[in-house]
PDB file of C-alpha atoms in Angstrom:
ATOM      1  CA  MET A   8      12.558 -13.215 -21.533  1.00  0.00           C
ATOM      2  CA  SER A   9      10.160 -13.921 -24.378  1.00  0.00           C
ATOM      3  CA  SER A  10       8.112 -11.191 -26.003  1.00  0.00           C
ATOM      4  CA  ASP A  11       4.924 -12.851 -24.699  1.00  0.00           C
ATOM      5  CA  ALA A  12       6.254 -12.644 -21.142  1.00  0.00           C
ATOM      6  CA  ARG A  13       7.239  -9.002 -21.669  1.00  0.00           C
ATOM      7  CA  GLN A  14       3.792  -8.210 -23.024  1.00  0.00           C
ATOM      8  CA  ALA A  15       2.145 -10.011 -20.087  1.00  0.00           C
ATOM      9  CA  TYR A  16       4.257  -7.995 -17.649  1.00  0.00           C
ATOM     10  CA  ASP A  17       3.426  -4.742 -19.464  1.00  0.00           C
ATOM     11  CA  ASP A  18      -0.275  -5.597 -19.268  1.00  0.00           C
ATOM     12  CA  PHE A  19       0.070  -6.486 -15.586  1.00  0.00           C
ATOM     13  CA  TYR A  20       1.818  -3.178 -14.884  1.00  0.00           C
ATOM     14  CA  ARG A  21      -0.735  -1.096 -16.791  1.00  0.00           C
ATOM     15  CA  GLY A  22      -3.622  -2.880 -15.106  1.00  0.00           C
ATOM     16  CA  THR A  23      -2.326  -2.655 -11.541  1.00  0.00           C
ATOM     17  CA  SER A  24      -0.020   0.346 -11.205  1.00  0.00           C
ATOM     18  CA  ARG A  25      -2.659   2.896 -10.157  1.00  0.00           C
ATOM     19  CA  ARG A  26      -4.156   0.630  -7.470  1.00  0.00           C
ATOM     20  CA  THR A  27      -0.709  -0.337  -6.280  1.00  0.00           C
ATOM     21  CA  MET A  28       0.320   3.296  -5.986  1.00  0.00           C
ATOM     22  CA  ARG A  29      -2.869   4.116  -4.019  1.00  0.00           C
ATOM     23  CA  TYR A  30      -2.117   1.223  -1.682  1.00  0.00           C
ATOM     24  CA  ALA A  31       1.468   2.380  -1.121  1.00  0.00           C
ATOM     25  CA  PHE A  32       0.323   5.964  -0.523  1.00  0.00           C
ATOM     26  CA  GLY A  33      -2.323   4.784   1.915  1.00  0.00           C
ATOM     27  CA  LEU A  34       0.302   2.842   3.860  1.00  0.00           C
ATOM     28  CA  THR A  35       2.984   5.514   3.918  1.00  0.00           C
ATOM     29  CA  GLY A  36       1.133   8.802   3.632  1.00  0.00           C
ATOM     30  CA  ASP A  37       4.028  10.173   1.601  1.00  0.00           C
ATOM     31  CA  LEU A  38       3.876  10.414  -2.181  1.00  0.00           C
ATOM     32  CA  GLY A  39       7.643  10.117  -2.690  1.00  0.00           C
ATOM     33  CA  ASP A  40       7.907   7.066  -0.437  1.00  0.00           C
ATOM     34  CA  ALA A  41       4.898   5.512  -2.143  1.00  0.00           C
ATOM     35  CA  GLN A  42       6.468   6.015  -5.566  1.00  0.00           C
ATOM     36  CA  ASP A  43       9.772   4.495  -4.388  1.00  0.00           C
ATOM     37  CA  LEU A  44       8.084   1.465  -2.835  1.00  0.00           C
ATOM     38  CA  THR A  45       5.916   0.913  -5.881  1.00  0.00           C
ATOM     39  CA  GLN A  46       8.889   1.126  -8.223  1.00  0.00           C
ATOM     40  CA  GLU A  47      10.936  -1.300  -6.107  1.00  0.00           C
ATOM     41  CA  ALA A  48       8.035  -3.757  -5.952  1.00  0.00           C
ATOM     42  CA  TYR A  49       7.619  -3.709  -9.745  1.00  0.00           C
ATOM     43  CA  VAL A  50      11.362  -4.230 -10.223  1.00  0.00           C
ATOM     44  CA  ARG A  51      11.160  -7.292  -7.989  1.00  0.00           C
ATOM     45  CA  ALA A  52       8.094  -8.494  -9.887  1.00  0.00           C
ATOM     46  CA  TRP A  53       9.985  -8.113 -13.178  1.00  0.00           C
ATOM     47  CA  GLN A  54      12.911 -10.132 -11.828  1.00  0.00           C
ATOM     48  CA  ARG A  55      10.552 -12.962 -10.816  1.00  0.00           C
ATOM     49  CA  TRP A  56       8.020 -12.611 -13.603  1.00  0.00           C
ATOM     50  CA  HIS A  57       8.602 -16.102 -15.009  1.00  0.00           C
ATOM     51  CA  ARG A  58       7.230 -17.536 -11.710  1.00  0.00           C
ATOM     52  CA  LEU A  59       5.027 -14.658 -10.629  1.00  0.00           C
ATOM     53  CA  ARG A  60       2.860 -14.658 -13.748  1.00  0.00           C
ATOM     54  CA  GLU A  61       1.661 -18.146 -12.775  1.00  0.00           C
ATOM     55  CA  TYR A  62       0.391 -16.995  -9.355  1.00  0.00           C
ATOM     56  CA  ASP A  63      -3.343 -16.790  -8.682  1.00  0.00           C
ATOM     57  CA  SER A  64      -2.909 -13.178  -7.614  1.00  0.00           C
ATOM     58  CA  ALA A  65       0.310 -11.535  -8.657  1.00  0.00           C
ATOM     59  CA  GLU A  66      -1.161  -8.243  -7.494  1.00  0.00           C
ATOM     60  CA  ALA A  67      -1.571  -9.564  -3.944  1.00  0.00           C
ATOM     61  CA  TRP A  68       2.079 -10.659  -4.062  1.00  0.00           C
ATOM     62  CA  LEU A  69       3.002  -7.138  -5.153  1.00  0.00           C
ATOM     63  CA  ARG A  70       1.057  -5.609  -2.253  1.00  0.00           C
ATOM     64  CA  SER A  71       2.815  -7.960   0.171  1.00  0.00           C
ATOM     65  CA  VAL A  72       6.175  -6.807  -1.167  1.00  0.00           C
ATOM     66  CA  ILE A  73       5.144  -3.175  -0.769  1.00  0.00           C
ATOM     67  CA  TYR A  74       3.971  -3.806   2.789  1.00  0.00           C
ATOM     68  CA  ARG A  75       7.269  -5.491   3.717  1.00  0.00           C
ATOM     69  CA  LEU A  76       9.301  -2.760   2.045  1.00  0.00           C
ATOM     70  CA  ALA A  77       7.294  -0.087   3.870  1.00  0.00           C
ATOM     71  CA  THR A  78       7.779  -1.838   7.195  1.00  0.00           C
ATOM     72  CA  ASP A  79      11.517  -2.149   6.590  1.00  0.00           C
ATOM     73  CA  ARG A  80      11.711   1.487   5.592  1.00  0.00           C
ATOM     74  CA  TRP A  81       9.820   2.624   8.705  1.00  0.00           C
ATOM     75  CA  ARG A  82      12.248   0.705  10.868  1.00  0.00           C
ATOM     76  CA  ARG A  83      15.358   2.101   9.169  1.00  0.00           C
ATOM     77  CA  LEU A  84      14.169   5.663   8.843  1.00  0.00           C
ATOM     78  CA  ALA A  85      12.392   6.186  12.164  1.00  0.00           C
ATOM     79  CA  VAL A  86      15.219   8.177  13.718  1.00  0.00           C
ATOM     80  CA  ARG A  87      16.241   9.960  10.519  1.00  0.00           C
ATOM     81  CA  ARG A  88      12.687  11.137   9.867  1.00  0.00           C
ATOM     82  CA  LEU A  89      12.593  12.920  13.188  1.00  0.00           C
ATOM     83  CA  PHE A  90      15.387  15.204  12.036  1.00  0.00           C
ATOM     84  CA  ALA A  91      14.943  15.321   8.277  1.00  0.00           C
ATOM     85  CA  ALA A  92      13.501  18.425   6.722  1.00  0.00           C
ATOM     86  CA  LYS A  93      10.274  17.964   4.848  1.00  0.00           C
ATOM     87  CA  VAL A  94      10.784  18.507   1.158  1.00  0.00           C
ATOM     88  CA  PRO A  95       7.735  18.466  -1.082  1.00  0.00           C
ATOM     89  CA  PRO A  96       7.910  15.638  -3.593  1.00  0.00           C
ATOM     90  CA  ALA A  97       8.782  16.636  -7.128  1.00  0.00           C
ATOM     91  CA  GLY A  98       7.197  14.997 -10.088  1.00  0.00           C
ATOM     92  CA  VAL A  99       4.368  14.905 -12.507  1.00  0.00           C
ATOM     93  CA  ALA A 100       1.850  13.306 -10.165  1.00  0.00           C
ATOM     94  CA  PRO A 101      -0.926  15.669  -9.137  1.00  0.00           C
ATOM     95  CA  ALA A 102      -0.998  16.744  -5.531  1.00  0.00           C
ATOM     96  CA  PRO A 103      -3.436  14.809  -3.360  1.00  0.00           C
ATOM     97  CA  SER A 104      -6.599  16.593  -2.314  1.00  0.00           C
ATOM     98  CA  GLU A 105      -6.960  18.121   1.133  1.00  0.00           C
ATOM     99  CA  ASP A 106      -9.475  15.410   2.055  1.00  0.00           C
ATOM    100  CA  THR A 107      -6.989  12.706   1.050  1.00  0.00           C
ATOM    101  CA  LEU A 108      -4.297  14.308   3.175  1.00  0.00           C
ATOM    102  CA  LEU A 109      -6.645  14.467   6.155  1.00  0.00           C
ATOM    103  CA  VAL A 110      -7.607  10.806   5.774  1.00  0.00           C
ATOM    104  CA  VAL A 111      -3.974   9.738   5.429  1.00  0.00           C
ATOM    105  CA  ALA A 112      -3.023  11.789   8.499  1.00  0.00           C
ATOM    106  CA  MET A 113      -5.759  10.032  10.463  1.00  0.00           C
ATOM    107  CA  LEU A 114      -4.657   6.645   9.099  1.00  0.00           C
ATOM    108  CA  ARG A 115      -1.111   7.335  10.292  1.00  0.00           C
ATOM    109  CA  GLU A 116      -2.415   7.405  13.862  1.00  0.00           C
ATOM    110  CA  LEU A 117      -3.735   3.845  13.620  1.00  0.00           C
ATOM    111  CA  PRO A 118      -1.774   0.669  14.325  1.00  0.00           C
ATOM    112  CA  ALA A 119      -0.202  -0.763  11.155  1.00  0.00           C
ATOM    113  CA  ALA A 120      -2.527  -3.796  10.975  1.00  0.00           C
ATOM    114  CA  GLN A 121      -5.675  -1.665  11.169  1.00  0.00           C
ATOM    115  CA  ARG A 122      -4.295   0.825   8.651  1.00  0.00           C
ATOM    116  CA  ARG A 123      -3.417  -1.981   6.230  1.00  0.00           C
ATOM    117  CA  ALA A 124      -6.853  -3.571   6.529  1.00  0.00           C
ATOM    118  CA  LEU A 125      -8.634  -0.235   6.005  1.00  0.00           C
ATOM    119  CA  VAL A 126      -6.501   0.645   2.973  1.00  0.00           C
ATOM    120  CA  LEU A 127      -7.042  -2.763   1.377  1.00  0.00           C
ATOM    121  CA  HIS A 128     -10.766  -2.762   2.070  1.00  0.00           C
ATOM    122  CA  TYR A 129     -11.726   0.840   1.335  1.00  0.00           C
ATOM    123  CA  LEU A 130      -9.103   2.103  -1.096  1.00  0.00           C
ATOM    124  CA  LEU A 131      -8.621  -1.120  -3.056  1.00  0.00           C
ATOM    125  CA  ASP A 132     -12.120  -2.564  -2.571  1.00  0.00           C
ATOM    126  CA  ARG A 133     -10.798  -5.920  -1.368  1.00  0.00           C
ATOM    127  CA  PRO A 134     -13.283  -8.213   0.384  1.00  0.00           C
ATOM    128  CA  VAL A 135     -12.565  -9.312   3.940  1.00  0.00           C
ATOM    129  CA  ASP A 136     -11.744 -12.898   2.957  1.00  0.00           C
ATOM    130  CA  GLU A 137      -9.102 -11.740   0.452  1.00  0.00           C
ATOM    131  CA  ILE A 138      -7.550  -9.462   3.062  1.00  0.00           C
ATOM    132  CA  ALA A 139      -7.450 -12.367   5.510  1.00  0.00           C
ATOM    133  CA  ALA A 140      -5.733 -14.584   2.946  1.00  0.00           C
ATOM    134  CA  GLU A 141      -3.241 -11.883   1.997  1.00  0.00           C
ATOM    135  CA  THR A 142      -2.336 -11.005   5.574  1.00  0.00           C
ATOM    136  CA  GLY A 143      -2.393 -14.597   6.826  1.00  0.00           C
ATOM    137  CA  VAL A 144      -4.904 -14.033   9.623  1.00  0.00           C
ATOM    138  CA  PRO A 145      -8.454 -15.304  10.260  1.00  0.00           C
ATOM    139  CA  VAL A 146     -11.412 -13.443   8.763  1.00  0.00           C
ATOM    140  CA  GLY A 147     -12.553 -12.485  12.277  1.00  0.00           C
ATOM    141  CA  THR A 148      -9.248 -10.732  12.910  1.00  0.00           C
ATOM    142  CA  VAL A 149      -9.633  -8.670   9.733  1.00  0.00           C
ATOM    143  CA  LYS A 150     -13.187  -7.744  10.747  1.00  0.00           C
ATOM    144  CA  SER A 151     -11.875  -6.702  14.151  1.00  0.00           C
ATOM    145  CA  TRP A 152      -9.143  -4.558  12.588  1.00  0.00           C
ATOM    146  CA  LEU A 153     -11.693  -2.891  10.304  1.00  0.00           C
ATOM    147  CA  SER A 154     -14.118  -2.268  13.148  1.00  0.00           C
ATOM    148  CA  ARG A 155     -11.489  -0.864  15.478  1.00  0.00           C
ATOM    149  CA  GLY A 156      -9.955   1.225  12.714  1.00  0.00           C
ATOM    150  CA  ARG A 157     -13.320   2.720  11.727  1.00  0.00           C
ATOM    151  CA  SER A 158     -14.101   3.467  15.377  1.00  0.00           C
ATOM    152  CA  ALA A 159     -10.754   5.187  15.871  1.00  0.00           C
ATOM    153  CA  LEU A 160     -11.243   7.235  12.698  1.00  0.00           C
ATOM    154  CA  ALA A 161     -14.759   8.212  13.788  1.00  0.00           C
ATOM    155  CA  LEU A 162     -13.441   9.412  17.141  1.00  0.00           C
ATOM    156  CA  THR A 163     -10.761  11.440  15.406  1.00  0.00           C
ATOM    157  CA  VAL A 164     -13.338  13.050  13.104  1.00  0.00           C
ATOM    158  CA  GLU A 165     -15.680  13.808  16.030  1.00  0.00           C
ATOM    159  CA  SER A 166     -12.916  15.414  18.071  1.00  0.00           C
ATOM    160  CA  GLY A 167     -11.855  17.476  15.059  1.00  0.00           C
ATOM    161  CA  GLU A 168     -15.413  18.714  14.572  1.00  0.00           C
ATOM    162  CA  ARG A 169     -15.669  19.703  18.214  1.00  0.00           C
ATOM    163  CA  ASP A 170     -12.379  21.602  17.996  1.00  0.00           C
ATOM    164  CA  ALA A 171     -13.469  23.488  14.871  1.00  0.00           C
TER     165      ALA A 171
END
């Protein structure tokens, strides 16, 4: 790979890695899983960089890879997670705030499509039309997912306030 291509990839990584990590964490709710998915997605991007750098939105491609990897992981690990002991993730990354953990816990209760739309829209500031293009559904479907997801989150917050 040429030095220009390496530099372009380095710039791409530096410019997108924080958003990509937030997206992965929003989808999984687990810092270790998010780090693994993000790393795997960037490895795949590196392997395909000669084609990927020509894409209109290489970052959207990266998010699609992360979403597919997360879905595959959920399928494979569903049974194992029921029995696995929770081990706090090790690393240099700062621990998420209590508010972030509460939001992620509430997001986990939503269907995957609604969770994905909410994470893209509110954590990554993606407009509805970009989300529709990335997910391959009509704009109206994305709006529906966002509306239903917000309603479900509001109900969860209200019930939590009543219980407190």
